Amino acid sequence: MTKLRIFVSHSSQYGEIAKRLKLTLQALELTNQLEILISEEMAGAQDWRKWIDQNVKTSDLFLLLYPHAEMEMGWCNYELGRFYDEIRPVVCIKNVDISSPPPAFKPYQCYDASQQGFLKFLNELFVTGEF
């Protein structure tokens, strides 16, 4: 069985949220079939643009963390552009106080960062196999 590669896109100011999400998903996974990619874990001597390009292009799922409506979206939009192919899923987990995802992400499934929204995401990730 191949691993499901998840690229977590986020603003650098929310890197701690990305790390916690990665640890949470790894703790819930029993089969070691997830590979979760966050930029904070790239090697220090790595060309970061090449790392982003390579990992975005080879991921199975693009996951945007959107905790604040005023979040800087430049790199997230760049990463989405590198990922987009109309086949692989794109999802957004957003703050419950935000009414909709950012413009480039409006066509995609969005989960509220509430208990119900996160449980729906986990169910689709681990149980129904949506991704």
mmCIF file with all atom_site columns, C-alpha atoms in Angstrom:
data_model
loop_
_atom_site.group_PDB
_atom_site.id
_atom_site.type_symbol
_atom_site.label_atom_id
_atom_site.label_alt_id
_atom_site.label_comp_id
_atom_site.label_asym_id
_atom_site.label_entity_id
_atom_site.label_seq_id
_atom_site.pdbx_PDB_ins_code
_atom_site.Cartn_x
_atom_site.Cartn_y
_atom_site.Cartn_z
_atom_site.occupancy
_atom_site.B_iso_or_equiv
_atom_site.pdbx_formal_charge
_atom_site.auth_seq_id
_atom_site.auth_comp_id
_atom_site.auth_asym_id
_atom_site.auth_atom_id
_atom_site.pdbx_PDB_model_num
ATOM 1   C CA . MET A 1 1   ? 0.000   0.000  0.000   1.00 0.00 ? 1   MET A CA 1
ATOM 2   C CA . THR A 1 2   ? 1.371   3.417  -0.951  1.00 0.00 ? 2   THR A CA 1
ATOM 3   C CA . LYS A 1 3   ? 1.425   6.348  1.394   1.00 0.00 ? 3   LYS A CA 1
ATOM 4   C CA . LEU A 1 4   ? -1.034  9.219  1.063   1.00 0.00 ? 4   LEU A CA 1
ATOM 5   C CA . ARG A 1 5   ? 1.083   12.362 0.722   1.00 0.00 ? 5   ARG A CA 1
ATOM 6   C CA . ILE A 1 6   ? -0.551  15.468 2.214   1.00 0.00 ? 6   ILE A CA 1
ATOM 7   C CA . PHE A 1 7   ? 0.959   18.881 1.532   1.00 0.00 ? 7   PHE A CA 1
ATOM 8   C CA . VAL A 1 8   ? -0.066  21.348 4.249   1.00 0.00 ? 8   VAL A CA 1
ATOM 9   C CA . SER A 1 9   ? -0.100  24.901 2.920   1.00 0.00 ? 9   SER A CA 1
ATOM 10  C CA . HIS A 1 10  ? -0.054  27.715 5.473   1.00 0.00 ? 10  HIS A CA 1
ATOM 11  C CA . SER A 1 11  ? 1.363   31.125 6.218   1.00 0.00 ? 11  SER A CA 1
ATOM 12  C CA . SER A 1 12  ? 4.669   30.931 8.096   1.00 0.00 ? 12  SER A CA 1
ATOM 13  C CA . GLN A 1 13  ? 3.130   32.742 11.054  1.00 0.00 ? 13  GLN A CA 1
ATOM 14  C CA . TYR A 1 14  ? 0.863   29.703 11.527  1.00 0.00 ? 14  TYR A CA 1
ATOM 15  C CA . GLY A 1 15  ? 3.645   27.127 11.352  1.00 0.00 ? 15  GLY A CA 1
ATOM 16  C CA . GLU A 1 16  ? 2.925   25.937 14.884  1.00 0.00 ? 16  GLU A CA 1
ATOM 17  C CA . ILE A 1 17  ? -0.665  25.073 13.903  1.00 0.00 ? 17  ILE A CA 1
ATOM 18  C CA . ALA A 1 18  ? 0.686   23.069 10.935  1.00 0.00 ? 18  ALA A CA 1
ATOM 19  C CA . LYS A 1 19  ? 3.070   21.159 13.212  1.00 0.00 ? 19  LYS A CA 1
ATOM 20  C CA . ARG A 1 20  ? 0.269   20.363 15.664  1.00 0.00 ? 20  ARG A CA 1
ATOM 21  C CA . LEU A 1 21  ? -2.015  19.204 12.852  1.00 0.00 ? 21  LEU A CA 1
ATOM 22  C CA . LYS A 1 22  ? 0.708   16.906 11.557  1.00 0.00 ? 22  LYS A CA 1
ATOM 23  C CA . LEU A 1 23  ? 1.310   15.409 15.010  1.00 0.00 ? 23  LEU A CA 1
ATOM 24  C CA . THR A 1 24  ? -2.429  14.955 15.568  1.00 0.00 ? 24  THR A CA 1
ATOM 25  C CA . LEU A 1 25  ? -2.955  13.154 12.260  1.00 0.00 ? 25  LEU A CA 1
ATOM 26  C CA . GLN A 1 26  ? 0.070   10.936 12.886  1.00 0.00 ? 26  GLN A CA 1
ATOM 27  C CA . ALA A 1 27  ? -1.215  10.060 16.364  1.00 0.00 ? 27  ALA A CA 1
ATOM 28  C CA . LEU A 1 28  ? -4.610  9.044  14.942  1.00 0.00 ? 28  LEU A CA 1
ATOM 29  C CA . GLU A 1 29  ? -3.185  6.982  12.104  1.00 0.00 ? 29  GLU A CA 1
ATOM 30  C CA . LEU A 1 30  ? -2.599  3.300  12.826  1.00 0.00 ? 30  LEU A CA 1
ATOM 31  C CA . THR A 1 31  ? -1.200  2.057  9.516   1.00 0.00 ? 31  THR A CA 1
ATOM 32  C CA . ASN A 1 32  ? 1.662   4.514  8.925   1.00 0.00 ? 32  ASN A CA 1
ATOM 33  C CA . GLN A 1 33  ? 0.242   5.313  5.493   1.00 0.00 ? 33  GLN A CA 1
ATOM 34  C CA . LEU A 1 34  ? 0.300   9.123  5.764   1.00 0.00 ? 34  LEU A CA 1
ATOM 35  C CA . GLU A 1 35  ? 3.188   11.334 4.784   1.00 0.00 ? 35  GLU A CA 1
ATOM 36  C CA . ILE A 1 36  ? 2.468   14.891 5.898   1.00 0.00 ? 36  ILE A CA 1
ATOM 37  C CA . LEU A 1 37  ? 4.650   17.588 4.419   1.00 0.00 ? 37  LEU A CA 1
ATOM 38  C CA . ILE A 1 38  ? 5.122   20.944 6.144   1.00 0.00 ? 38  ILE A CA 1
ATOM 39  C CA . SER A 1 39  ? 7.762   23.483 5.179   1.00 0.00 ? 39  SER A CA 1
ATOM 40  C CA . GLU A 1 40  ? 9.040   23.861 8.752   1.00 0.00 ? 40  GLU A CA 1
ATOM 41  C CA . GLU A 1 41  ? 10.561  20.383 8.510   1.00 0.00 ? 41  GLU A CA 1
ATOM 42  C CA . MET A 1 42  ? 12.603  20.878 5.338   1.00 0.00 ? 42  MET A CA 1
ATOM 43  C CA . ALA A 1 43  ? 16.363  20.547 5.777   1.00 0.00 ? 43  ALA A CA 1
ATOM 44  C CA . GLY A 1 44  ? 18.208  23.798 6.454   1.00 0.00 ? 44  GLY A CA 1
ATOM 45  C CA . ALA A 1 45  ? 20.480  23.572 3.409   1.00 0.00 ? 45  ALA A CA 1
ATOM 46  C CA . GLN A 1 46  ? 17.590  22.768 1.056   1.00 0.00 ? 46  GLN A CA 1
ATOM 47  C CA . ASP A 1 47  ? 16.575  25.036 -1.819  1.00 0.00 ? 47  ASP A CA 1
ATOM 48  C CA . TRP A 1 48  ? 13.122  25.864 -0.447  1.00 0.00 ? 48  TRP A CA 1
ATOM 49  C CA . ARG A 1 49  ? 11.538  26.660 -3.830  1.00 0.00 ? 49  ARG A CA 1
ATOM 50  C CA . LYS A 1 50  ? 12.642  23.301 -5.234  1.00 0.00 ? 50  LYS A CA 1
ATOM 51  C CA . TRP A 1 51  ? 11.392  21.576 -2.061  1.00 0.00 ? 51  TRP A CA 1
ATOM 52  C CA . ILE A 1 52  ? 7.977   23.216 -2.406  1.00 0.00 ? 52  ILE A CA 1
ATOM 53  C CA . ASP A 1 53  ? 7.727   22.464 -6.130  1.00 0.00 ? 53  ASP A CA 1
ATOM 54  C CA . GLN A 1 54  ? 8.784   18.836 -5.756  1.00 0.00 ? 54  GLN A CA 1
ATOM 55  C CA . ASN A 1 55  ? 6.585   18.108 -2.769  1.00 0.00 ? 55  ASN A CA 1
ATOM 56  C CA . VAL A 1 56  ? 3.511   19.943 -4.020  1.00 0.00 ? 56  VAL A CA 1
ATOM 57  C CA . LYS A 1 57  ? 3.697   18.196 -7.399  1.00 0.00 ? 57  LYS A CA 1
ATOM 58  C CA . THR A 1 58  ? 4.069   14.737 -5.834  1.00 0.00 ? 58  THR A CA 1
ATOM 59  C CA . SER A 1 59  ? 1.408   15.093 -3.125  1.00 0.00 ? 59  SER A CA 1
ATOM 60  C CA . ASP A 1 60  ? -1.982  13.399 -3.272  1.00 0.00 ? 60  ASP A CA 1
ATOM 61  C CA . LEU A 1 61  ? -3.879  15.978 -1.216  1.00 0.00 ? 61  LEU A CA 1
ATOM 62  C CA . PHE A 1 62  ? -3.437  19.736 -0.822  1.00 0.00 ? 62  PHE A CA 1
ATOM 63  C CA . LEU A 1 63  ? -4.575  21.021 2.561   1.00 0.00 ? 63  LEU A CA 1
ATOM 64  C CA . LEU A 1 64  ? -4.809  24.754 3.281   1.00 0.00 ? 64  LEU A CA 1
ATOM 65  C CA . LEU A 1 65  ? -4.848  25.914 6.891   1.00 0.00 ? 65  LEU A CA 1
ATOM 66  C CA . TYR A 1 66  ? -6.777  29.185 7.012   1.00 0.00 ? 66  TYR A CA 1
ATOM 67  C CA . PRO A 1 67  ? -6.968  30.457 10.608  1.00 0.00 ? 67  PRO A CA 1
ATOM 68  C CA . HIS A 1 68  ? -7.349  34.182 9.878   1.00 0.00 ? 68  HIS A CA 1
ATOM 69  C CA . ALA A 1 69  ? -9.115  36.107 7.100   1.00 0.00 ? 69  ALA A CA 1
ATOM 70  C CA . GLU A 1 70  ? -6.194  38.555 6.841   1.00 0.00 ? 70  GLU A CA 1
ATOM 71  C CA . MET A 1 71  ? -3.654  35.765 6.386   1.00 0.00 ? 71  MET A CA 1
ATOM 72  C CA . GLU A 1 72  ? -0.988  36.393 3.738   1.00 0.00 ? 72  GLU A CA 1
ATOM 73  C CA . MET A 1 73  ? -1.965  34.123 0.817   1.00 0.00 ? 73  MET A CA 1
ATOM 74  C CA . GLY A 1 74  ? 0.864   34.746 -1.679  1.00 0.00 ? 74  GLY A CA 1
ATOM 75  C CA . TRP A 1 75  ? 2.749   31.488 -1.124  1.00 0.00 ? 75  TRP A CA 1
ATOM 76  C CA . CYS A 1 76  ? -0.406  29.438 -0.542  1.00 0.00 ? 76  CYS A CA 1
ATOM 77  C CA . ASN A 1 77  ? -1.741  30.574 -3.916  1.00 0.00 ? 77  ASN A CA 1
ATOM 78  C CA . TYR A 1 78  ? 1.642   29.800 -5.517  1.00 0.00 ? 78  TYR A CA 1
ATOM 79  C CA . GLU A 1 79  ? 1.605   26.303 -4.011  1.00 0.00 ? 79  GLU A CA 1
ATOM 80  C CA . LEU A 1 80  ? -1.969  25.723 -5.167  1.00 0.00 ? 80  LEU A CA 1
ATOM 81  C CA . GLY A 1 81  ? -0.971  26.727 -8.703  1.00 0.00 ? 81  GLY A CA 1
ATOM 82  C CA . ARG A 1 82  ? 1.831   24.153 -8.631  1.00 0.00 ? 82  ARG A CA 1
ATOM 83  C CA . PHE A 1 83  ? -0.547  21.457 -7.326  1.00 0.00 ? 83  PHE A CA 1
ATOM 84  C CA . TYR A 1 84  ? -3.666  22.086 -9.392  1.00 0.00 ? 84  TYR A CA 1
ATOM 85  C CA . ASP A 1 85  ? -4.558  19.460 -11.996 1.00 0.00 ? 85  ASP A CA 1
ATOM 86  C CA . GLU A 1 86  ? -8.365  18.990 -11.637 1.00 0.00 ? 86  GLU A CA 1
ATOM 87  C CA . ILE A 1 87  ? -7.842  15.437 -10.345 1.00 0.00 ? 87  ILE A CA 1
ATOM 88  C CA . ARG A 1 88  ? -6.243  15.550 -6.908  1.00 0.00 ? 88  ARG A CA 1
ATOM 89  C CA . PRO A 1 89  ? -8.313  16.901 -3.995  1.00 0.00 ? 89  PRO A CA 1
ATOM 90  C CA . VAL A 1 90  ? -7.831  20.334 -2.476  1.00 0.00 ? 90  VAL A CA 1
ATOM 91  C CA . VAL A 1 91  ? -9.312  21.029 0.946   1.00 0.00 ? 91  VAL A CA 1
ATOM 92  C CA . CYS A 1 92  ? -9.329  23.952 3.339   1.00 0.00 ? 92  CYS A CA 1
ATOM 93  C CA . ILE A 1 93  ? -9.660  23.931 7.122   1.00 0.00 ? 93  ILE A CA 1
ATOM 94  C CA . LYS A 1 94  ? -10.774 27.402 8.156   1.00 0.00 ? 94  LYS A CA 1
ATOM 95  C CA . ASN A 1 95  ? -11.491 29.293 11.333  1.00 0.00 ? 95  ASN A CA 1
ATOM 96  C CA . VAL A 1 96  ? -15.197 29.081 12.247  1.00 0.00 ? 96  VAL A CA 1
ATOM 97  C CA . ASP A 1 97  ? -15.343 32.891 12.350  1.00 0.00 ? 97  ASP A CA 1
ATOM 98  C CA . ILE A 1 98  ? -14.513 33.121 8.627   1.00 0.00 ? 98  ILE A CA 1
ATOM 99  C CA . SER A 1 99  ? -17.536 32.793 6.342   1.00 0.00 ? 99  SER A CA 1
ATOM 100 C CA . SER A 1 100 ? -15.743 31.377 3.287   1.00 0.00 ? 100 SER A CA 1
ATOM 101 C CA . PRO A 1 101 ? -12.292 30.298 2.131   1.00 0.00 ? 101 PRO A CA 1
ATOM 102 C CA . PRO A 1 102 ? -9.997  32.727 0.293   1.00 0.00 ? 102 PRO A CA 1
ATOM 103 C CA . PRO A 1 103 ? -10.891 33.400 -3.372  1.00 0.00 ? 103 PRO A CA 1
ATOM 104 C CA . ALA A 1 104 ? -8.546  30.862 -5.016  1.00 0.00 ? 104 ALA A CA 1
ATOM 105 C CA . PHE A 1 105 ? -9.884  28.126 -2.713  1.00 0.00 ? 105 PHE A CA 1
ATOM 106 C CA . LYS A 1 106 ? -13.634 28.803 -3.021  1.00 0.00 ? 106 LYS A CA 1
ATOM 107 C CA . PRO A 1 107 ? -14.238 25.975 -5.554  1.00 0.00 ? 107 PRO A CA 1
ATOM 108 C CA . TYR A 1 108 ? -12.945 23.373 -3.079  1.00 0.00 ? 108 TYR A CA 1
ATOM 109 C CA . GLN A 1 109 ? -14.299 21.543 -0.066  1.00 0.00 ? 109 GLN A CA 1
ATOM 110 C CA . CYS A 1 110 ? -13.929 23.537 3.118   1.00 0.00 ? 110 CYS A CA 1
ATOM 111 C CA . TYR A 1 111 ? -14.144 22.307 6.700   1.00 0.00 ? 111 TYR A CA 1
ATOM 112 C CA . ASP A 1 112 ? -14.748 24.524 9.699   1.00 0.00 ? 112 ASP A CA 1
ATOM 113 C CA . ALA A 1 113 ? -12.126 24.146 12.410  1.00 0.00 ? 113 ALA A CA 1
ATOM 114 C CA . SER A 1 114 ? -14.876 23.111 14.814  1.00 0.00 ? 114 SER A CA 1
ATOM 115 C CA . GLN A 1 115 ? -15.302 19.728 16.437  1.00 0.00 ? 115 GLN A CA 1
ATOM 116 C CA . GLN A 1 116 ? -17.937 18.757 13.868  1.00 0.00 ? 116 GLN A CA 1
ATOM 117 C CA . GLY A 1 117 ? -15.914 20.045 10.892  1.00 0.00 ? 117 GLY A CA 1
ATOM 118 C CA . PHE A 1 118 ? -12.697 18.402 11.993  1.00 0.00 ? 118 PHE A CA 1
ATOM 119 C CA . LEU A 1 119 ? -14.488 15.104 12.701  1.00 0.00 ? 119 LEU A CA 1
ATOM 120 C CA . LYS A 1 120 ? -15.949 15.200 9.188   1.00 0.00 ? 120 LYS A CA 1
ATOM 121 C CA . PHE A 1 121 ? -12.456 15.728 7.741   1.00 0.00 ? 121 PHE A CA 1
ATOM 122 C CA . LEU A 1 122 ? -11.025 12.875 9.836   1.00 0.00 ? 122 LEU A CA 1
ATOM 123 C CA . ASN A 1 123 ? -13.884 10.573 8.825   1.00 0.00 ? 123 ASN A CA 1
ATOM 124 C CA . GLU A 1 124 ? -13.263 11.295 5.157   1.00 0.00 ? 124 GLU A CA 1
ATOM 125 C CA . LEU A 1 125 ? -9.503  10.885 5.585   1.00 0.00 ? 125 LEU A CA 1
ATOM 126 C CA . PHE A 1 126 ? -9.445  7.713  7.689   1.00 0.00 ? 126 PHE A CA 1
ATOM 127 C CA . VAL A 1 127 ? -12.823 5.987  7.291   1.00 0.00 ? 127 VAL A CA 1
ATOM 128 C CA . THR A 1 128 ? -14.479 6.632  3.928   1.00 0.00 ? 128 THR A CA 1
ATOM 129 C CA . GLY A 1 129 ? -11.255 7.085  1.970   1.00 0.00 ? 129 GLY A CA 1
ATOM 130 C CA . GLU A 1 130 ? -12.378 10.233 0.158   1.00 0.00 ? 130 GLU A CA 1
ATOM 131 C CA . PHE A 1 131 ? -8.759  11.206 -0.324  1.00 0.00 ? 131 PHE A CA 1
#
